[in-house]
Amino acid sequence: MPELPEVETIARGVHNRTRGDRIVEVWFGSHTEPFKTAAAEQAKALEGRLIRGVNRSGKHIVCDLGPAGARHSDAQWVVHLGMTGRLVVTTPEAPVAPHTHARLTLASGREIRFVDPRRFGRLEFRDLEKKAGFAGPGKEPLTIGTDEFAKLFRGRRLAIKAALLNQSLLAGVGNIYADESLYRAGIRPRRMAGRLTRPKLERLRLAIKEVLEHAIQLGGSSVSDYVDADGVRGFFQLVHCVYLRTGLPCRRCGTPIRRILVAGRGTHYCPKCQQ
DNA sequence: CATTTCACCTGGTGGC
DNA sequence: TGCCACCAGGTGAAAT
């Protein structure tokens, strides 16, 4: 589910509902895939800590944690949602959804739950006394500047869509927003990244920013089952121009939207508007 | 090093 | 109803 707008929406929701709360009990399921830090060690480290704030970095949700009573952070809980992960804040009485892998009981009586059918998501505990705070290599698409953006693609021979999906270049753009941004910028997904002109690259940078900001305003895209921290669906899927619109008329020119494979991913574009 | 392909998982959909 | 192929928001390891 989660690309930058969905992760941003979830992080804000969890922040608003849990900031200042304390983790009093942790339950983890028995599947091992979600645990980048071993479950037993992770559960023990989380218990008792304060949630000082929740932020987004690329597609990662970063919860800053501190010792009870303290005003500084000494650890982080980093959540990556993979394809189907959800992070929701509920009451303990709410029915437990299938594929729930983590339940964090908070002092307020609320509960944070991590649910992930495909188990591509990951949970990591970072001790800030032992390692640095989470930071991926990729640049943030909402704040990157013109020159820095152009530099990312210089000399690259892969398709621009494949480059946009590379999280060590730009962090946060995934399959939906790559397709929607390329449509908005009028660029074919298979164009070689290193051959785009400066004006085209600037148009792409702005398209990405505008698409992501609009999607955040609408609470993200709910293609099948994405919901935010309160269990509420997003609305951006209602204004998608190309993603999952194969065969439907282009909203601008009426030409049927095409689907091809790029970097192994379903890729949607308008053959007339994207030259 | 840059790039491409595939495995990792479950579930929904549509054809026969 | 059953079975099968194919598709889905991501990424990291292995192959090229």
PDB file of C-alpha atoms (C1' of nucleotides) in Angstrom:
ATOM      1  CA  MET A   1       0.000   0.000   0.000  1.00  0.00           C
ATOM      2  CA  PRO A   2       2.358   2.527   1.077  1.00  0.00           C
ATOM      3  CA  GLU A   3       4.236   5.132  -0.821  1.00  0.00           C
ATOM      4  CA  LEU A   4       5.191   8.537   0.480  1.00  0.00           C
ATOM      5  CA  PRO A   5       1.674  10.035   0.763  1.00  0.00           C
ATOM      6  CA  GLU A   6       0.242   6.985   2.552  1.00  0.00           C
ATOM      7  CA  VAL A   7       3.234   6.716   4.893  1.00  0.00           C
ATOM      8  CA  GLU A   8       3.067  10.460   5.629  1.00  0.00           C
ATOM      9  CA  THR A   9      -0.658  10.193   6.394  1.00  0.00           C
ATOM     10  CA  ILE A  10      -0.133   7.227   8.706  1.00  0.00           C
ATOM     11  CA  ALA A  11       2.854   8.811  10.485  1.00  0.00           C
ATOM     12  CA  ARG A  12       0.857  11.994  11.159  1.00  0.00           C
ATOM     13  CA  GLY A  13      -2.085   9.977  12.468  1.00  0.00           C
ATOM     14  CA  VAL A  14       0.053   7.841  14.785  1.00  0.00           C
ATOM     15  CA  HIS A  15       1.898  10.958  15.962  1.00  0.00           C
ATOM     16  CA  ASN A  16      -1.320  12.773  16.823  1.00  0.00           C
ATOM     17  CA  ARG A  17      -2.775   9.800  18.666  1.00  0.00           C
ATOM     18  CA  THR A  18       0.279   8.557  20.570  1.00  0.00           C
ATOM     19  CA  ARG A  19       2.762  11.403  21.158  1.00  0.00           C
ATOM     20  CA  GLY A  20       3.636  11.539  24.839  1.00  0.00           C
ATOM     21  CA  ASP A  21       2.160   8.110  25.494  1.00  0.00           C
ATOM     22  CA  ARG A  22       4.137   5.254  27.060  1.00  0.00           C
ATOM     23  CA  ILE A  23       4.510   1.682  25.796  1.00  0.00           C
ATOM     24  CA  VAL A  24       3.521  -0.573  28.686  1.00  0.00           C
ATOM     25  CA  GLU A  25       3.244  -3.972  27.023  1.00  0.00           C
ATOM     26  CA  VAL A  26       4.319  -5.505  23.729  1.00  0.00           C
ATOM     27  CA  TRP A  27       2.916  -8.593  22.021  1.00  0.00           C
ATOM     28  CA  PHE A  28       4.569  -9.992  18.881  1.00  0.00           C
ATOM     29  CA  GLY A  29       3.275 -12.807  16.665  1.00  0.00           C
ATOM     30  CA  SER A  30       5.292 -15.898  15.826  1.00  0.00           C
ATOM     31  CA  HIS A  31       6.149 -15.206  12.170  1.00  0.00           C
ATOM     32  CA  THR A  32       9.781 -14.108  12.008  1.00  0.00           C
ATOM     33  CA  GLU A  33       9.793 -12.221   8.678  1.00  0.00           C
ATOM     34  CA  PRO A  34       8.649  -8.830  10.036  1.00  0.00           C
ATOM     35  CA  PHE A  35      11.400  -8.581  12.631  1.00  0.00           C
ATOM     36  CA  LYS A  36      14.593  -6.958  11.435  1.00  0.00           C
ATOM     37  CA  THR A  37      15.555  -6.768  15.104  1.00  0.00           C
ATOM     38  CA  ALA A  38      14.859 -10.107  16.830  1.00  0.00           C
ATOM     39  CA  ALA A  39      11.356 -10.087  18.312  1.00  0.00           C
ATOM     40  CA  ALA A  40      12.347 -10.912  21.895  1.00  0.00           C
ATOM     41  CA  GLU A  41      15.056  -8.253  22.018  1.00  0.00           C
ATOM     42  CA  GLN A  42      12.785  -5.720  20.307  1.00  0.00           C
ATOM     43  CA  ALA A  43       9.846  -6.286  22.650  1.00  0.00           C
ATOM     44  CA  LYS A  44      12.031  -5.925  25.733  1.00  0.00           C
ATOM     45  CA  ALA A  45      13.605  -2.709  24.400  1.00  0.00           C
ATOM     46  CA  LEU A  46      10.247  -1.112  23.558  1.00  0.00           C
ATOM     47  CA  GLU A  47       8.550  -1.769  26.874  1.00  0.00           C
ATOM     48  CA  GLY A  48       8.523   1.221  29.204  1.00  0.00           C
ATOM     49  CA  ARG A  49       9.641   3.783  26.643  1.00  0.00           C
ATOM     50  CA  LEU A  50       7.889   7.043  25.838  1.00  0.00           C
ATOM     51  CA  ILE A  51       6.759   7.915  22.310  1.00  0.00           C
ATOM     52  CA  ARG A  52       8.234  11.359  21.778  1.00  0.00           C
ATOM     53  CA  GLY A  53       7.103  11.813  18.182  1.00  0.00           C
ATOM     54  CA  VAL A  54       6.431   9.992  14.919  1.00  0.00           C
ATOM     55  CA  ASN A  55       7.907  11.066  11.578  1.00  0.00           C
ATOM     56  CA  ARG A  56       8.320   9.828   8.010  1.00  0.00           C
ATOM     57  CA  SER A  57      11.602   9.269   6.174  1.00  0.00           C
ATOM     58  CA  GLY A  58      11.108   8.054   2.611  1.00  0.00           C
ATOM     59  CA  LYS A  59       8.712   5.130   3.016  1.00  0.00           C
ATOM     60  CA  HIS A  60       9.775   4.507   6.625  1.00  0.00           C
ATOM     61  CA  ILE A  61       7.819   5.486   9.735  1.00  0.00           C
ATOM     62  CA  VAL A  62      10.232   6.553  12.474  1.00  0.00           C
ATOM     63  CA  CYS A  63       8.986   6.650  16.068  1.00  0.00           C
ATOM     64  CA  ASP A  64      11.322   8.569  18.364  1.00  0.00           C
ATOM     65  CA  LEU A  65      11.470   6.980  21.797  1.00  0.00           C
ATOM     66  CA  GLY A  66      12.825   8.106  25.141  1.00  0.00           C
ATOM     67  CA  PRO A  67      13.233   6.671  28.642  1.00  0.00           C
ATOM     68  CA  ALA A  68      10.208   7.157  30.918  1.00  0.00           C
ATOM     69  CA  GLY A  69      10.268  10.629  32.417  1.00  0.00           C
ATOM     70  CA  ALA A  70      13.061  11.913  30.176  1.00  0.00           C
ATOM     71  CA  ARG A  71      12.847  14.710  27.596  1.00  0.00           C
ATOM     72  CA  HIS A  72      15.378  13.325  25.121  1.00  0.00           C
ATOM     73  CA  SER A  73      15.229  10.446  22.627  1.00  0.00           C
ATOM     74  CA  ASP A  74      17.517   7.465  23.065  1.00  0.00           C
ATOM     75  CA  ALA A  75      16.000   5.021  20.600  1.00  0.00           C
ATOM     76  CA  GLN A  76      13.813   4.631  17.513  1.00  0.00           C
ATOM     77  CA  TRP A  77      11.190   2.164  16.377  1.00  0.00           C
ATOM     78  CA  VAL A  78      11.325   2.044  12.582  1.00  0.00           C
ATOM     79  CA  VAL A  79       8.370   0.604  10.674  1.00  0.00           C
ATOM     80  CA  HIS A  80       8.384  -0.218   6.960  1.00  0.00           C
ATOM     81  CA  LEU A  81       4.990  -1.288   5.624  1.00  0.00           C
ATOM     82  CA  GLY A  82       6.114  -3.272   2.570  1.00  0.00           C
ATOM     83  CA  MET A  83       3.253  -3.820   0.126  1.00  0.00           C
ATOM     84  CA  THR A  84       0.354  -4.609   2.455  1.00  0.00           C
ATOM     85  CA  GLY A  85       1.389  -3.374   5.898  1.00  0.00           C
ATOM     86  CA  ARG A  86      -0.871  -1.228   8.076  1.00  0.00           C
ATOM     87  CA  LEU A  87      -0.144   0.638  11.293  1.00  0.00           C
ATOM     88  CA  VAL A  88      -3.337   1.474  13.152  1.00  0.00           C
ATOM     89  CA  VAL A  89      -4.176   2.969  16.532  1.00  0.00           C
ATOM     90  CA  THR A  90      -7.146   1.228  18.146  1.00  0.00           C
ATOM     91  CA  THR A  91      -8.671   0.319  21.483  1.00  0.00           C
ATOM     92  CA  PRO A  92      -7.602  -3.047  22.946  1.00  0.00           C
ATOM     93  CA  GLU A  93     -11.193  -4.285  22.580  1.00  0.00           C
ATOM     94  CA  ALA A  94     -11.278  -3.857  18.796  1.00  0.00           C
ATOM     95  CA  PRO A  95     -11.299  -7.225  16.993  1.00  0.00           C
ATOM     96  CA  VAL A  96      -7.797  -8.335  16.058  1.00  0.00           C
ATOM     97  CA  ALA A  97      -7.466  -8.517  12.274  1.00  0.00           C
ATOM     98  CA  PRO A  98      -5.913 -11.584  10.630  1.00  0.00           C
ATOM     99  CA  HIS A  99      -2.167 -11.173  10.028  1.00  0.00           C
ATOM    100  CA  THR A 100      -1.650  -8.945  13.051  1.00  0.00           C
ATOM    101  CA  HIS A 101       2.039  -9.259  13.954  1.00  0.00           C
ATOM    102  CA  ALA A 102       2.476  -6.628  16.655  1.00  0.00           C
ATOM    103  CA  ARG A 103       0.369  -5.037  19.393  1.00  0.00           C
ATOM    104  CA  LEU A 104       1.791  -2.254  21.536  1.00  0.00           C
ATOM    105  CA  THR A 105      -0.351  -1.439  24.570  1.00  0.00           C
ATOM    106  CA  LEU A 106      -0.006   2.187  25.657  1.00  0.00           C
ATOM    107  CA  ALA A 107      -0.452   3.739  29.100  1.00  0.00           C
ATOM    108  CA  SER A 108      -3.469   5.728  27.830  1.00  0.00           C
ATOM    109  CA  GLY A 109      -5.279   2.481  27.066  1.00  0.00           C
ATOM    110  CA  ARG A 110      -4.800   2.823  23.312  1.00  0.00           C
ATOM    111  CA  GLU A 111      -3.044   0.207  21.233  1.00  0.00           C
ATOM    112  CA  ILE A 112      -0.791   0.400  18.161  1.00  0.00           C
ATOM    113  CA  ARG A 113      -1.191  -2.567  15.809  1.00  0.00           C
ATOM    114  CA  PHE A 114       0.931  -3.701  12.888  1.00  0.00           C
ATOM    115  CA  VAL A 115      -0.989  -5.833  10.371  1.00  0.00           C
ATOM    116  CA  ASP A 116       0.635  -7.226   7.222  1.00  0.00           C
ATOM    117  CA  PRO A 117      -0.794 -10.149   5.179  1.00  0.00           C
ATOM    118  CA  ARG A 118       2.163 -10.548   2.807  1.00  0.00           C
ATOM    119  CA  ARG A 119       4.796  -9.962   5.482  1.00  0.00           C
ATOM    120  CA  PHE A 120       7.005  -7.791   3.276  1.00  0.00           C
ATOM    121  CA  GLY A 121       6.989  -5.115   6.000  1.00  0.00           C
ATOM    122  CA  ARG A 122       9.760  -4.769   8.602  1.00  0.00           C
ATOM    123  CA  LEU A 123      10.015  -3.667  12.232  1.00  0.00           C
ATOM    124  CA  GLU A 124      13.364  -2.478  13.559  1.00  0.00           C
ATOM    125  CA  PHE A 125      14.529  -1.188  16.923  1.00  0.00           C
ATOM    126  CA  ARG A 126      17.482   1.233  16.891  1.00  0.00           C
ATOM    127  CA  ASP A 127      19.423   2.032  20.030  1.00  0.00           C
ATOM    128  CA  LEU A 128      20.731   5.572  19.467  1.00  0.00           C
ATOM    129  CA  GLU A 129      23.582   4.977  21.929  1.00  0.00           C
ATOM    130  CA  LYS A 130      24.868   2.286  19.562  1.00  0.00           C
ATOM    131  CA  LYS A 131      23.968   3.585  16.115  1.00  0.00           C
ATOM    132  CA  ALA A 132      22.857   6.737  14.342  1.00  0.00           C
ATOM    133  CA  GLY A 133      19.224   7.667  13.840  1.00  0.00           C
ATOM    134  CA  PHE A 134      17.525   6.219  10.766  1.00  0.00           C
ATOM    135  CA  ALA A 135      18.451   7.918   7.491  1.00  0.00           C
ATOM    136  CA  GLY A 136      18.243   6.329   4.064  1.00  0.00           C
ATOM    137  CA  PRO A 137      20.564   7.380   1.228  1.00  0.00           C
ATOM    138  CA  GLY A 138      17.711   8.671  -0.952  1.00  0.00           C
ATOM    139  CA  LYS A 139      16.721  12.335  -1.248  1.00  0.00           C
ATOM    140  CA  GLU A 140      13.309  13.596  -0.138  1.00  0.00           C
ATOM    141  CA  PRO A 141      11.187  14.386  -3.225  1.00  0.00           C
ATOM    142  CA  LEU A 142       9.226  17.156  -1.484  1.00  0.00           C
ATOM    143  CA  THR A 143      12.294  19.254  -0.692  1.00  0.00           C
ATOM    144  CA  ILE A 144      14.968  18.359  -3.279  1.00  0.00           C
ATOM    145  CA  GLY A 145      16.177  21.288  -5.403  1.00  0.00           C
ATOM    146  CA  THR A 146      16.524  21.611  -9.180  1.00  0.00           C
ATOM    147  CA  ASP A 147      20.264  20.943  -9.485  1.00  0.00           C
ATOM    148  CA  GLU A 148      20.339  18.129  -6.988  1.00  0.00           C
ATOM    149  CA  PHE A 149      17.408  16.440  -8.745  1.00  0.00           C
ATOM    150  CA  ALA A 150      19.048  16.649 -12.175  1.00  0.00           C
ATOM    151  CA  LYS A 151      22.293  15.254 -10.766  1.00  0.00           C
ATOM    152  CA  LEU A 152      20.539  12.067  -9.622  1.00  0.00           C
ATOM    153  CA  PHE A 153      19.943  10.965 -13.212  1.00  0.00           C
ATOM    154  CA  ARG A 154      23.104  12.188 -14.933  1.00  0.00           C
ATOM    155  CA  GLY A 155      24.758   9.467 -17.039  1.00  0.00           C
ATOM    156  CA  ARG A 156      22.177   6.839 -16.119  1.00  0.00           C
ATOM    157  CA  ARG A 157      21.164   4.437 -18.855  1.00  0.00           C
ATOM    158  CA  LEU A 158      18.117   2.881 -17.212  1.00  0.00           C
ATOM    159  CA  ALA A 159      14.464   3.821 -17.827  1.00  0.00           C
ATOM    160  CA  ILE A 160      13.372   6.961 -15.957  1.00  0.00           C
ATOM    161  CA  LYS A 161      10.610   4.970 -14.267  1.00  0.00           C
ATOM    162  CA  ALA A 162      13.138   2.433 -12.959  1.00  0.00           C
ATOM    163  CA  ALA A 163      15.260   5.314 -11.661  1.00  0.00           C
ATOM    164  CA  LEU A 164      12.277   6.864  -9.862  1.00  0.00           C
ATOM    165  CA  LEU A 165      11.629   3.551  -8.104  1.00  0.00           C
ATOM    166  CA  ASN A 166      15.230   3.362  -6.840  1.00  0.00           C
ATOM    167  CA  GLN A 167      14.974   4.410  -3.200  1.00  0.00           C
ATOM    168  CA  SER A 168      18.668   5.195  -2.897  1.00  0.00           C
ATOM    169  CA  LEU A 169      18.168   8.027  -5.415  1.00  0.00           C
ATOM    170  CA  LEU A 170      14.742   9.416  -4.430  1.00  0.00           C
ATOM    171  CA  ALA A 171      13.081   8.056  -1.296  1.00  0.00           C
ATOM    172  CA  GLY A 172       9.319   7.671  -1.195  1.00  0.00           C
ATOM    173  CA  VAL A 173       8.139   7.398  -4.811  1.00  0.00           C
ATOM    174  CA  GLY A 174       6.678   3.983  -5.650  1.00  0.00           C
ATOM    175  CA  ASN A 175       4.732   2.439  -8.510  1.00  0.00           C
ATOM    176  CA  ILE A 176       1.578   4.564  -8.309  1.00  0.00           C
ATOM    177  CA  TYR A 177       3.254   7.944  -7.971  1.00  0.00           C
ATOM    178  CA  ALA A 178       5.994   7.189 -10.498  1.00  0.00           C
ATOM    179  CA  ASP A 179       3.300   6.531 -13.124  1.00  0.00           C
ATOM    180  CA  GLU A 180       1.163   9.521 -12.106  1.00  0.00           C
ATOM    181  CA  SER A 181       4.164  11.880 -12.019  1.00  0.00           C
ATOM    182  CA  LEU A 182       5.486  10.776 -15.410  1.00  0.00           C
ATOM    183  CA  TYR A 183       2.010  11.326 -16.853  1.00  0.00           C
ATOM    184  CA  ARG A 184       1.835  14.818 -15.360  1.00  0.00           C
ATOM    185  CA  ALA A 185       5.293  15.620 -16.728  1.00  0.00           C
ATOM    186  CA  GLY A 186       4.480  14.197 -20.187  1.00  0.00           C
ATOM    187  CA  ILE A 187       7.371  11.709 -20.148  1.00  0.00           C
ATOM    188  CA  ARG A 188       7.374   8.095 -21.409  1.00  0.00           C
ATOM    189  CA  PRO A 189       8.247   5.676 -18.597  1.00  0.00           C
ATOM    190  CA  ARG A 190      10.895   3.955 -20.766  1.00  0.00           C
ATOM    191  CA  ARG A 191      12.806   7.130 -21.671  1.00  0.00           C
ATOM    192  CA  MET A 192      16.463   6.730 -20.675  1.00  0.00           C
ATOM    193  CA  ALA A 193      16.949   8.739 -17.477  1.00  0.00           C
ATOM    194  CA  GLY A 194      20.293  10.245 -18.526  1.00  0.00           C
ATOM    195  CA  ARG A 195      18.892  11.549 -21.812  1.00  0.00           C
ATOM    196  CA  LEU A 196      16.197  13.786 -20.342  1.00  0.00           C
ATOM    197  CA  THR A 197      16.855  17.485 -20.924  1.00  0.00           C
ATOM    198  CA  ARG A 198      17.155  19.916 -18.026  1.00  0.00           C
ATOM    199  CA  PRO A 199      13.729  21.474 -18.689  1.00  0.00           C
ATOM    200  CA  LYS A 200      12.133  18.025 -18.810  1.00  0.00           C
ATOM    201  CA  LEU A 201      13.814  17.054 -15.550  1.00  0.00           C
ATOM    202  CA  GLU A 202      12.603  20.226 -13.881  1.00  0.00           C
ATOM    203  CA  ARG A 203       9.109  19.550 -15.154  1.00  0.00           C
ATOM    204  CA  LEU A 204       9.370  16.054 -13.665  1.00  0.00           C
ATOM    205  CA  ARG A 205      10.635  17.319 -10.308  1.00  0.00           C
ATOM    206  CA  LEU A 206       7.686  19.704 -10.043  1.00  0.00           C
ATOM    207  CA  ALA A 207       5.222  17.035 -11.218  1.00  0.00           C
ATOM    208  CA  ILE A 208       6.404  14.636  -8.511  1.00  0.00           C
ATOM    209  CA  LYS A 209       6.115  17.319  -5.845  1.00  0.00           C
ATOM    210  CA  GLU A 210       2.651  18.393  -6.971  1.00  0.00           C
ATOM    211  CA  VAL A 211       1.325  14.854  -7.266  1.00  0.00           C
ATOM    212  CA  LEU A 212       2.675  13.842  -3.842  1.00  0.00           C
ATOM    213  CA  GLU A 213       1.354  16.980  -2.145  1.00  0.00           C
ATOM    214  CA  HIS A 214      -2.070  16.545  -3.712  1.00  0.00           C
ATOM    215  CA  ALA A 215      -2.127  12.888  -2.659  1.00  0.00           C
ATOM    216  CA  ILE A 216      -1.213  13.795   0.934  1.00  0.00           C
ATOM    217  CA  GLN A 217      -4.101  16.303   0.944  1.00  0.00           C
ATOM    218  CA  LEU A 218      -6.468  13.507  -0.086  1.00  0.00           C
ATOM    219  CA  GLY A 219      -5.110  11.051   2.489  1.00  0.00           C
ATOM    220  CA  GLY A 220      -3.270   8.829  -0.016  1.00  0.00           C
ATOM    221  CA  SER A 221      -4.501   6.216  -2.517  1.00  0.00           C
ATOM    222  CA  SER A 222      -6.676   3.303  -1.416  1.00  0.00           C
ATOM    223  CA  VAL A 223      -6.302   0.870  -4.319  1.00  0.00           C
ATOM    224  CA  SER A 224      -7.538  -2.175  -2.424  1.00  0.00           C
ATOM    225  CA  ASP A 225      -7.159  -2.057   1.320  1.00  0.00           C
ATOM    226  CA  TYR A 226      -4.984   0.872   2.391  1.00  0.00           C
ATOM    227  CA  VAL A 227      -6.258   2.700   5.482  1.00  0.00           C
ATOM    228  CA  ASP A 228      -4.643   5.353   7.676  1.00  0.00           C
ATOM    229  CA  ALA A 229      -3.895   5.114  11.416  1.00  0.00           C
ATOM    230  CA  ASP A 230      -7.609   5.570  12.176  1.00  0.00           C
ATOM    231  CA  GLY A 231      -8.729   2.958   9.650  1.00  0.00           C
ATOM    232  CA  VAL A 232      -9.921   5.578   7.144  1.00  0.00           C
ATOM    233  CA  ARG A 233      -9.400   5.135   3.388  1.00  0.00           C
ATOM    234  CA  GLY A 234      -7.714   7.712   1.161  1.00  0.00           C
ATOM    235  CA  PHE A 235      -9.262   9.409  -1.866  1.00  0.00           C
ATOM    236  CA  PHE A 236      -6.411   9.995  -4.298  1.00  0.00           C
ATOM    237  CA  GLN A 237      -7.304   6.852  -6.288  1.00  0.00           C
ATOM    238  CA  LEU A 238     -10.374   8.763  -7.490  1.00  0.00           C
ATOM    239  CA  VAL A 239      -8.183  11.207  -9.412  1.00  0.00           C
ATOM    240  CA  HIS A 240      -5.556   8.788 -10.745  1.00  0.00           C
ATOM    241  CA  CYS A 241      -4.890   9.578 -14.403  1.00  0.00           C
ATOM    242  CA  VAL A 242      -3.103   6.381 -15.472  1.00  0.00           C
ATOM    243  CA  TYR A 243      -2.428   3.951 -12.625  1.00  0.00           C
ATOM    244  CA  LEU A 244      -4.629   0.827 -13.046  1.00  0.00           C
ATOM    245  CA  ARG A 245      -6.558   2.603 -15.829  1.00  0.00           C
ATOM    246  CA  THR A 246      -5.462   0.287 -18.651  1.00  0.00           C
ATOM    247  CA  GLY A 247      -7.785   0.663 -21.646  1.00  0.00           C
ATOM    248  CA  LEU A 248      -9.728   3.547 -20.108  1.00  0.00           C
ATOM    249  CA  PRO A 249      -9.659   6.888 -21.923  1.00  0.00           C
ATOM    250  CA  CYS A 250      -6.940   9.387 -21.006  1.00  0.00           C
ATOM    251  CA  ARG A 251      -8.550  12.155 -18.948  1.00  0.00           C
ATOM    252  CA  ARG A 252      -6.901  14.789 -21.172  1.00  0.00           C
ATOM    253  CA  CYS A 253      -7.085  13.408 -24.740  1.00  0.00           C
ATOM    254  CA  GLY A 254      -9.279  10.299 -24.637  1.00  0.00           C
ATOM    255  CA  THR A 255      -6.601   7.930 -25.965  1.00  0.00           C
ATOM    256  CA  PRO A 256      -6.759   4.504 -24.248  1.00  0.00           C
ATOM    257  CA  ILE A 257      -4.208   4.147 -21.431  1.00  0.00           C
ATOM    258  CA  ARG A 258      -1.559   1.498 -22.092  1.00  0.00           C
ATOM    259  CA  ARG A 259       0.038  -0.978 -19.725  1.00  0.00           C
ATOM    260  CA  ILE A 260       3.613  -2.205 -20.192  1.00  0.00           C
ATOM    261  CA  LEU A 261       6.269  -3.739 -17.929  1.00  0.00           C
ATOM    262  CA  VAL A 262       9.179  -1.596 -16.746  1.00  0.00           C
ATOM    263  CA  ALA A 263      11.632  -2.914 -14.164  1.00  0.00           C
ATOM    264  CA  GLY A 264       9.229  -5.815 -13.686  1.00  0.00           C
ATOM    265  CA  ARG A 265       6.397  -3.542 -12.576  1.00  0.00           C
ATOM    266  CA  GLY A 266       3.062  -2.820 -14.223  1.00  0.00           C
ATOM    267  CA  THR A 267       3.445   0.602 -15.823  1.00  0.00           C
ATOM    268  CA  HIS A 268       0.635   2.782 -17.140  1.00  0.00           C
ATOM    269  CA  TYR A 269       0.853   5.727 -19.525  1.00  0.00           C
ATOM    270  CA  CYS A 270      -0.927   7.676 -22.232  1.00  0.00           C
ATOM    271  CA  PRO A 271       0.785   7.061 -25.599  1.00  0.00           C
ATOM    272  CA  LYS A 272      -0.313  10.469 -26.889  1.00  0.00           C
ATOM    273  CA  CYS A 273       0.286  12.753 -23.880  1.00  0.00           C
ATOM    274  CA  GLN A 274       3.591  11.103 -22.956  1.00  0.00           C
ATOM    275  CA  GLN A 275       5.975  11.302 -25.907  1.00  0.00           C
TER     276      GLN A 275
ATOM    277  C1'  DC B   1      29.838  -0.239 -10.332  1.00  0.00           C
ATOM    278  C1'  DA B   2      25.252  -0.124 -12.903  1.00  0.00           C
ATOM    279  C1'  DT B   3      21.447  -2.600 -14.202  1.00  0.00           C
ATOM    280  C1'  DT B   4      18.140  -6.479 -14.472  1.00  0.00           C
ATOM    281  C1'  DT B   5      15.717 -10.326 -12.705  1.00  0.00           C
ATOM    282  C1'  DC B   6      13.657 -12.926  -9.294  1.00  0.00           C
ATOM    283  C1'  DA B   7      12.248 -14.623  -4.777  1.00  0.00           C
ATOM    284  C1'  DC B   8       9.892 -13.435  -0.841  1.00  0.00           C
ATOM    285  C1'  DC B   9       4.302 -13.867   0.783  1.00  0.00           C
ATOM    286  C1'  DT B  10      -1.037 -13.799   0.766  1.00  0.00           C
ATOM    287  C1'  DG B  11      -5.293 -12.726  -1.353  1.00  0.00           C
ATOM    288  C1'  DG B  12      -8.399 -11.078  -4.910  1.00  0.00           C
ATOM    289  C1'  DT B  13     -10.168 -11.535  -9.565  1.00  0.00           C
ATOM    290  C1'  DG B  14     -11.490 -13.529 -13.755  1.00  0.00           C
ATOM    291  C1'  DG B  15     -11.477 -17.386 -17.213  1.00  0.00           C
ATOM    292  C1'  DC B  16     -12.710 -22.127 -18.067  1.00  0.00           C
TER     293       DC B  16
ATOM    294  C1'  DT C   1     -17.731 -24.920  -6.806  1.00  0.00           C
ATOM    295  C1'  DG C   2     -12.866 -25.842  -8.119  1.00  0.00           C
ATOM    296  C1'  DC C   3      -8.651 -25.017 -10.219  1.00  0.00           C
ATOM    297  C1'  DC C   4      -5.368 -22.101 -12.367  1.00  0.00           C
ATOM    298  C1'  DA C   5      -3.044 -18.079 -14.096  1.00  0.00           C
ATOM    299  C1'  DC C   6      -2.179 -13.563 -13.201  1.00  0.00           C
ATOM    300  C1'  DC C   7      -2.048  -9.374 -10.679  1.00  0.00           C
ATOM    301  C1'  DA C   8      -1.108  -6.265  -6.530  1.00  0.00           C
ATOM    302  C1'  DG C   9       1.282  -0.269  -2.853  1.00  0.00           C
ATOM    303  C1'  DG C  10       8.311  -3.010  -2.108  1.00  0.00           C
ATOM    304  C1'  DT C  11      12.898  -4.361  -1.737  1.00  0.00           C
ATOM    305  C1'  DG C  12      17.158  -6.881  -1.366  1.00  0.00           C
ATOM    306  C1'  DA C  13      20.051 -10.615  -3.097  1.00  0.00           C
ATOM    307  C1'  DA C  14      21.823 -12.802  -7.026  1.00  0.00           C
ATOM    308  C1'  DA C  15      22.857 -12.772 -11.754  1.00  0.00           C
ATOM    309  C1'  DT C  16      24.496 -10.332 -15.829  1.00  0.00           C
TER     310       DT C  16
END
